mmCIF file of N, CA, C and O in Angstrom:
data_model
loop_
_atom_site.group_PDB
_atom_site.id
_atom_site.type_symbol
_atom_site.label_atom_id
_atom_site.label_comp_id
_atom_site.label_asym_id
_atom_site.label_seq_id
_atom_site.Cartn_x
_atom_site.Cartn_y
_atom_site.Cartn_z
ATOM 1 N N MET P 18 108.030 114.700 93.847
ATOM 2 C CA MET P 18 107.010 113.521 93.604
ATOM 3 C C MET P 18 106.087 113.693 94.403
ATOM 4 O O MET P 18 106.305 113.867 95.625
ATOM 5 N N ALA P 19 104.751 113.535 94.010
ATOM 6 C CA ALA P 19 103.743 113.643 94.987
ATOM 7 C C ALA P 19 103.432 112.458 96.103
ATOM 8 O O ALA P 19 104.120 111.382 95.735
ATOM 9 N N GLN P 20 103.290 112.576 97.273
ATOM 10 C CA GLN P 20 102.747 111.494 97.965
ATOM 11 C C GLN P 20 101.291 110.697 97.742
ATOM 12 O O GLN P 20 100.377 111.400 97.630
ATOM 13 N N VAL P 21 101.520 109.426 97.791
ATOM 14 C CA VAL P 21 100.388 108.483 97.490
ATOM 15 C C VAL P 21 99.899 108.217 98.893
ATOM 16 O O VAL P 21 100.438 107.703 99.597
ATOM 17 N N THR P 22 98.454 108.460 99.022
ATOM 18 C CA THR P 22 98.004 107.775 100.102
ATOM 19 C C THR P 22 96.811 106.470 99.682
ATOM 20 O O THR P 22 96.224 106.906 98.755
ATOM 21 N N TYR P 23 96.946 105.357 100.265
ATOM 22 C CA TYR P 23 96.474 104.601 100.131
ATOM 23 C C TYR P 23 95.394 104.166 101.217
ATOM 24 O O TYR P 23 95.665 104.301 102.411
ATOM 25 N N LYS P 24 94.150 103.837 100.688
ATOM 26 C CA LYS P 24 93.095 103.543 101.680
ATOM 27 C C LYS P 24 93.165 102.317 102.491
ATOM 28 O O LYS P 24 92.726 102.141 103.727
ATOM 29 N N TYR P 25 93.790 101.278 101.738
ATOM 30 C CA TYR P 25 93.737 99.912 102.550
ATOM 31 C C TYR P 25 95.366 99.932 102.658
ATOM 32 O O TYR P 25 96.129 100.107 101.927
ATOM 33 N N LYS P 26 95.666 98.817 103.682
ATOM 34 C CA LYS P 26 96.899 98.557 103.969
ATOM 35 C C LYS P 26 97.057 96.995 103.777
ATOM 36 O O LYS P 26 96.177 96.345 103.637
ATOM 37 N N VAL P 27 98.795 96.833 103.460
ATOM 38 C CA VAL P 27 98.874 95.322 103.150
ATOM 39 C C VAL P 27 98.206 94.527 104.484
ATOM 40 O O VAL P 27 98.755 94.876 105.638
ATOM 41 N N GLY P 28 97.767 93.466 104.141
ATOM 42 C CA GLY P 28 97.165 92.364 105.204
ATOM 43 C C GLY P 28 95.645 92.771 105.681
ATOM 44 O O GLY P 28 95.157 91.861 106.194
ATOM 45 N N ASP P 29 95.213 93.701 105.207
ATOM 46 C CA ASP P 29 93.659 94.108 105.226
ATOM 47 C C ASP P 29 92.948 93.166 104.376
ATOM 48 O O ASP P 29 93.260 92.898 103.047
ATOM 49 N N THR P 30 91.656 92.955 104.930
ATOM 50 C CA THR P 30 90.986 92.166 104.138
ATOM 51 C C THR P 30 89.898 93.124 103.620
ATOM 52 O O THR P 30 89.077 93.624 104.365
ATOM 53 N N VAL P 31 89.371 93.100 102.139
ATOM 54 C CA VAL P 31 88.336 94.190 101.365
ATOM 55 C C VAL P 31 87.534 93.274 100.785
ATOM 56 O O VAL P 31 87.606 92.037 100.777
ATOM 57 N N LYS P 32 86.397 94.022 100.790
ATOM 58 C CA LYS P 32 85.115 93.448 100.284
ATOM 59 C C LYS P 32 85.068 94.076 99.085
ATOM 60 O O LYS P 32 84.938 95.134 98.693
ATOM 61 N N PHE P 33 84.833 93.093 97.782
ATOM 62 C CA PHE P 33 84.414 93.804 96.544
ATOM 63 C C PHE P 33 82.843 94.492 96.689
ATOM 64 O O PHE P 33 82.156 93.972 97.312
ATOM 65 N N LYS P 34 82.750 95.275 95.653
ATOM 66 C CA LYS P 34 81.204 95.565 95.913
ATOM 67 C C LYS P 34 80.243 94.834 95.598
ATOM 68 O O LYS P 34 80.648 93.855 94.844
ATOM 69 N N ASP P 35 78.952 94.969 96.141
ATOM 70 C CA ASP P 35 77.744 93.807 95.743
ATOM 71 C C ASP P 35 77.385 93.647 94.443
ATOM 72 O O ASP P 35 76.982 92.601 93.832
ATOM 73 N N LYS P 36 77.665 94.993 93.711
ATOM 74 C CA LYS P 36 77.210 94.919 92.372
ATOM 75 C C LYS P 36 77.753 95.805 91.603
ATOM 76 O O LYS P 36 78.526 96.786 91.990
ATOM 77 N N PHE P 37 78.187 95.567 90.118
ATOM 78 C CA PHE P 37 79.051 96.412 89.441
ATOM 79 C C PHE P 37 78.073 96.606 88.139
ATOM 80 O O PHE P 37 77.308 95.874 87.683
ATOM 81 N N HIS P 38 78.471 97.618 87.484
ATOM 82 C CA HIS P 38 77.829 98.336 86.141
ATOM 83 C C HIS P 38 78.105 97.349 85.390
ATOM 84 O O HIS P 38 79.224 96.569 85.297
ATOM 85 N N PRO P 39 77.148 97.069 84.365
ATOM 86 C CA PRO P 39 77.426 96.190 83.205
ATOM 87 C C PRO P 39 78.657 96.512 82.257
ATOM 88 O O PRO P 39 79.300 95.407 81.860
ATOM 89 N N SER P 40 79.096 97.832 82.307
ATOM 90 C CA SER P 40 80.266 97.877 81.513
ATOM 91 C C SER P 40 81.502 97.546 82.328
ATOM 92 O O SER P 40 82.890 98.083 81.865
ATOM 93 N N ALA P 41 81.433 97.014 83.490
ATOM 94 C CA ALA P 41 82.686 96.980 84.230
ATOM 95 C C ALA P 41 83.658 95.906 83.829
ATOM 96 O O ALA P 41 83.557 95.405 83.013
ATOM 97 N N SER P 42 84.894 96.163 83.886
ATOM 98 C CA SER P 42 86.048 95.016 83.577
ATOM 99 C C SER P 42 85.396 93.643 83.417
ATOM 100 O O SER P 42 84.747 93.387 84.474
ATOM 101 N N CYS P 43 86.116 92.941 82.564
ATOM 102 C CA CYS P 43 85.810 91.421 82.512
ATOM 103 C C CYS P 43 86.214 90.928 83.726
ATOM 104 O O CYS P 43 87.207 91.361 84.667
ATOM 105 N N GLY P 44 85.101 90.085 84.383
ATOM 106 C CA GLY P 44 85.890 89.230 85.871
ATOM 107 C C GLY P 44 85.105 90.079 86.887
ATOM 108 O O GLY P 44 85.190 89.349 88.194
ATOM 109 N N LEU P 45 84.776 91.252 87.069
ATOM 110 C CA LEU P 45 84.543 91.920 88.156
ATOM 111 C C LEU P 45 83.113 91.375 88.755
ATOM 112 O O LEU P 45 82.910 91.385 89.913
ATOM 113 N N GLU P 46 81.921 91.092 87.672
ATOM 114 C CA GLU P 46 80.676 90.806 88.147
ATOM 115 C C GLU P 46 80.895 89.267 89.033
ATOM 116 O O GLU P 46 80.262 89.115 89.690
ATOM 117 N N ALA P 47 81.890 88.798 88.714
ATOM 118 C CA ALA P 47 82.019 87.258 89.357
ATOM 119 C C ALA P 47 82.671 87.482 90.783
ATOM 120 O O ALA P 47 82.481 86.628 91.363
ATOM 121 N N LEU P 48 83.461 88.442 90.976
ATOM 122 C CA LEU P 48 83.753 88.901 92.190
ATOM 123 C C LEU P 48 82.935 89.636 93.020
ATOM 124 O O LEU P 48 83.269 89.715 94.250
ATOM 125 N N ALA P 49 81.964 90.098 92.818
ATOM 126 C CA ALA P 49 80.913 90.872 93.397
ATOM 127 C C ALA P 49 80.668 90.216 94.576
ATOM 128 O O ALA P 49 80.375 89.130 94.939
ATOM 129 N N GLY P 50 80.681 90.912 96.016
ATOM 130 C CA GLY P 50 80.461 90.536 97.383
ATOM 131 C C GLY P 50 81.392 89.585 97.809
ATOM 132 O O GLY P 50 81.353 89.285 99.064
ATOM 133 N N THR P 51 82.429 89.328 97.100
ATOM 134 C CA THR P 51 83.348 88.435 97.726
ATOM 135 C C THR P 51 84.546 89.246 98.532
ATOM 136 O O THR P 51 84.618 90.389 98.506
ATOM 137 N N THR P 52 85.293 88.683 99.471
ATOM 138 C CA THR P 52 86.580 89.083 100.117
ATOM 139 C C THR P 52 87.912 88.777 99.656
ATOM 140 O O THR P 52 87.944 87.471 99.232
ATOM 141 N N ALA P 53 88.850 89.532 99.781
ATOM 142 C CA ALA P 53 90.613 89.042 99.631
ATOM 143 C C ALA P 53 91.154 89.887 100.282
ATOM 144 O O ALA P 53 90.812 91.126 101.042
ATOM 145 N N LYS P 54 92.449 89.369 100.634
ATOM 146 C CA LYS P 54 93.465 90.212 101.346
ATOM 147 C C LYS P 54 94.279 90.759 100.436
ATOM 148 O O LYS P 54 94.965 90.213 99.694
ATOM 149 N N VAL P 55 94.654 92.009 100.962
ATOM 150 C CA VAL P 55 95.797 92.948 100.133
ATOM 151 C C VAL P 55 97.326 92.199 100.563
ATOM 152 O O VAL P 55 97.568 92.083 101.660
ATOM 153 N N VAL P 56 97.814 92.003 99.492
ATOM 154 C CA VAL P 56 99.196 91.463 99.655
ATOM 155 C C VAL P 56 100.185 92.757 99.050
ATOM 156 O O VAL P 56 101.327 92.515 99.489
ATOM 157 N N ALA P 57 99.768 93.749 98.403
ATOM 158 C CA ALA P 57 100.687 94.614 97.817
ATOM 159 C C ALA P 57 100.024 95.739 97.618
ATOM 160 O O ALA P 57 98.870 95.746 97.018
ATOM 161 N N GLN P 58 100.500 96.967 97.740
ATOM 162 C CA GLN P 58 99.946 98.375 97.232
ATOM 163 C C GLN P 58 100.731 98.708 95.957
ATOM 164 O O GLN P 58 102.141 98.717 95.998
ATOM 165 N N GLU P 59 100.341 99.179 94.862
ATOM 166 C CA GLU P 59 100.953 99.774 93.736
ATOM 167 C C GLU P 59 100.495 100.760 93.148
ATOM 168 O O GLU P 59 99.368 101.042 93.417
ATOM 169 N N TRP P 60 101.126 101.306 92.331
ATOM 170 C CA TRP P 60 100.652 102.578 91.492
ATOM 171 C C TRP P 60 100.499 102.485 90.052
ATOM 172 O O TRP P 60 101.623 101.869 89.475
ATOM 173 N N TRP P 61 99.433 102.775 89.676
ATOM 174 C CA TRP P 61 99.123 102.744 88.254
ATOM 175 C C TRP P 61 98.278 103.820 87.765
ATOM 176 O O TRP P 61 97.080 103.592 87.461
ATOM 177 N N ALA P 62 98.898 105.005 87.897
ATOM 178 C CA ALA P 62 98.108 106.315 87.799
ATOM 179 C C ALA P 62 97.083 106.645 88.698
ATOM 180 O O ALA P 62 96.315 107.488 88.850
ATOM 181 N N LYS P 63 96.942 105.699 89.808
ATOM 182 C CA LYS P 63 96.044 105.882 90.746
ATOM 183 C C LYS P 63 96.451 104.929 92.065
ATOM 184 O O LYS P 63 97.181 103.686 91.484
ATOM 185 N N PRO P 64 96.059 104.676 93.092
ATOM 186 C CA PRO P 64 96.297 103.661 94.300
ATOM 187 C C PRO P 64 95.477 102.447 93.731
ATOM 188 O O PRO P 64 94.496 102.150 93.206
ATOM 189 N N CYS P 65 96.317 101.221 93.575
ATOM 190 C CA CYS P 65 96.104 99.994 93.167
ATOM 191 C C CYS P 65 96.330 98.958 94.131
ATOM 192 O O CYS P 65 97.295 99.336 95.024
ATOM 193 N N TYR P 66 95.827 97.722 94.225
ATOM 194 C CA TYR P 66 96.268 96.672 95.162
ATOM 195 C C TYR P 66 96.218 95.416 94.288
ATOM 196 O O TYR P 66 95.311 95.043 93.492
ATOM 197 N N ARG P 67 97.284 94.766 94.673
ATOM 198 C CA ARG P 67 97.143 93.281 94.527
ATOM 199 C C ARG P 67 96.822 92.403 95.576
ATOM 200 O O ARG P 67 97.286 92.686 96.897
ATOM 201 N N LEU P 68 95.835 91.596 95.228
ATOM 202 C CA LEU P 68 95.213 90.893 96.041
ATOM 203 C C LEU P 68 95.528 89.037 96.231
ATOM 204 O O LEU P 68 96.046 88.596 94.972
ATOM 205 N N GLU P 69 95.694 88.467 97.169
ATOM 206 C CA GLU P 69 95.935 87.212 97.432
ATOM 207 C C GLU P 69 95.212 86.338 96.638
ATOM 208 O O GLU P 69 93.846 86.342 96.361
ATOM 209 N N GLY P 70 95.750 85.399 95.730
ATOM 210 C CA GLY P 70 94.990 84.515 95.023
ATOM 211 C C GLY P 70 94.431 85.313 93.501
ATOM 212 O O GLY P 70 93.502 84.457 92.572
ATOM 213 N N HIS P 71 94.922 86.551 93.235
ATOM 214 C CA HIS P 71 94.457 87.104 92.119
ATOM 215 C C HIS P 71 95.724 87.527 91.287
ATOM 216 O O HIS P 71 96.442 88.112 91.976
ATOM 217 N N ASP P 72 95.553 87.644 89.883
ATOM 218 C CA ASP P 72 96.433 88.166 89.196
ATOM 219 C C ASP P 72 96.455 89.653 88.656
ATOM 220 O O ASP P 72 97.337 90.093 88.370
ATOM 221 N N SER P 73 95.543 90.148 88.946
ATOM 222 C CA SER P 73 94.969 91.591 88.403
ATOM 223 C C SER P 73 95.517 92.434 89.466
ATOM 224 O O SER P 73 95.421 92.115 90.798
ATOM 225 N N LEU P 74 95.589 93.983 89.087
ATOM 226 C CA LEU P 74 95.569 95.001 90.271
ATOM 227 C C LEU P 74 93.859 95.319 90.112
ATOM 228 O O LEU P 74 93.295 95.589 89.081
ATOM 229 N N TYR P 75 93.724 96.116 91.425
ATOM 230 C CA TYR P 75 92.255 96.723 91.488
ATOM 231 C C TYR P 75 92.407 97.685 92.089
ATOM 232 O O TYR P 75 93.194 97.931 93.133
ATOM 233 N N THR P 76 91.721 98.897 91.690
ATOM 234 C CA THR P 76 91.567 100.204 92.302
ATOM 235 C C THR P 76 90.606 100.184 93.520
ATOM 236 O O THR P 76 89.766 99.504 93.507
ATOM 237 N N GLU P 77 90.638 101.288 94.088
ATOM 238 C CA GLU P 77 89.920 101.411 95.520
ATOM 239 C C GLU P 77 88.466 101.371 95.039
ATOM 240 O O GLU P 77 87.609 101.112 95.726
ATOM 241 N N LYS P 78 87.779 101.873 93.832
ATOM 242 C CA LYS P 78 86.651 101.873 93.457
ATOM 243 C C LYS P 78 85.985 100.631 93.429
ATOM 244 O O LYS P 78 84.837 100.271 93.402
ATOM 245 N N CYS P 79 86.692 99.260 93.323
ATOM 246 C CA CYS P 79 86.345 98.257 93.158
ATOM 247 C C CYS P 79 85.818 97.807 94.586
ATOM 248 O O CYS P 79 85.193 96.481 94.593
ATOM 249 N N PHE P 80 86.026 98.120 95.669
ATOM 250 C CA PHE P 80 85.665 97.793 97.113
ATOM 251 C C PHE P 80 84.763 98.354 97.558
ATOM 252 O O PHE P 80 84.779 99.708 97.542
ATOM 253 N N SER P 81 83.958 97.755 98.202
ATOM 254 C CA SER P 81 83.011 98.417 99.406
ATOM 255 C C SER P 81 83.695 99.056 100.700
ATOM 256 O O SER P 81 83.114 99.940 101.300
ATOM 257 N N GLY P 82 84.651 98.309 101.067
ATOM 258 C CA GLY P 82 85.251 98.795 102.161
ATOM 259 C C GLY P 82 86.197 97.412 102.944
ATOM 260 O O GLY P 82 86.189 96.315 102.335
ATOM 261 N N LEU P 83 86.353 97.778 103.905
ATOM 262 C CA LEU P 83 86.997 96.534 104.863
ATOM 263 C C LEU P 83 86.108 95.395 104.870
ATOM 264 O O LEU P 83 84.753 95.695 105.337
ATOM 265 N N ALA P 84 86.505 94.311 105.060
ATOM 266 C CA ALA P 84 85.474 93.046 105.428
ATOM 267 C C ALA P 84 85.492 92.944 106.693
ATOM 268 O O ALA P 84 86.322 93.311 107.459
#
């Protein structure tokens, strides 16, 4: 089994990108520029994150970096 490397750790506060492409998944445009705390790391064909107060999983491409 391959080793997975996560860019963000549980407890990190991440910032969503300031702008998303119009074809981005539903709801991402509303999250643009906001921050959230990582509560879990998960694997869904790539590194994904579960965020405090959110029901969805988000990939690393959704974030501009640490807040």
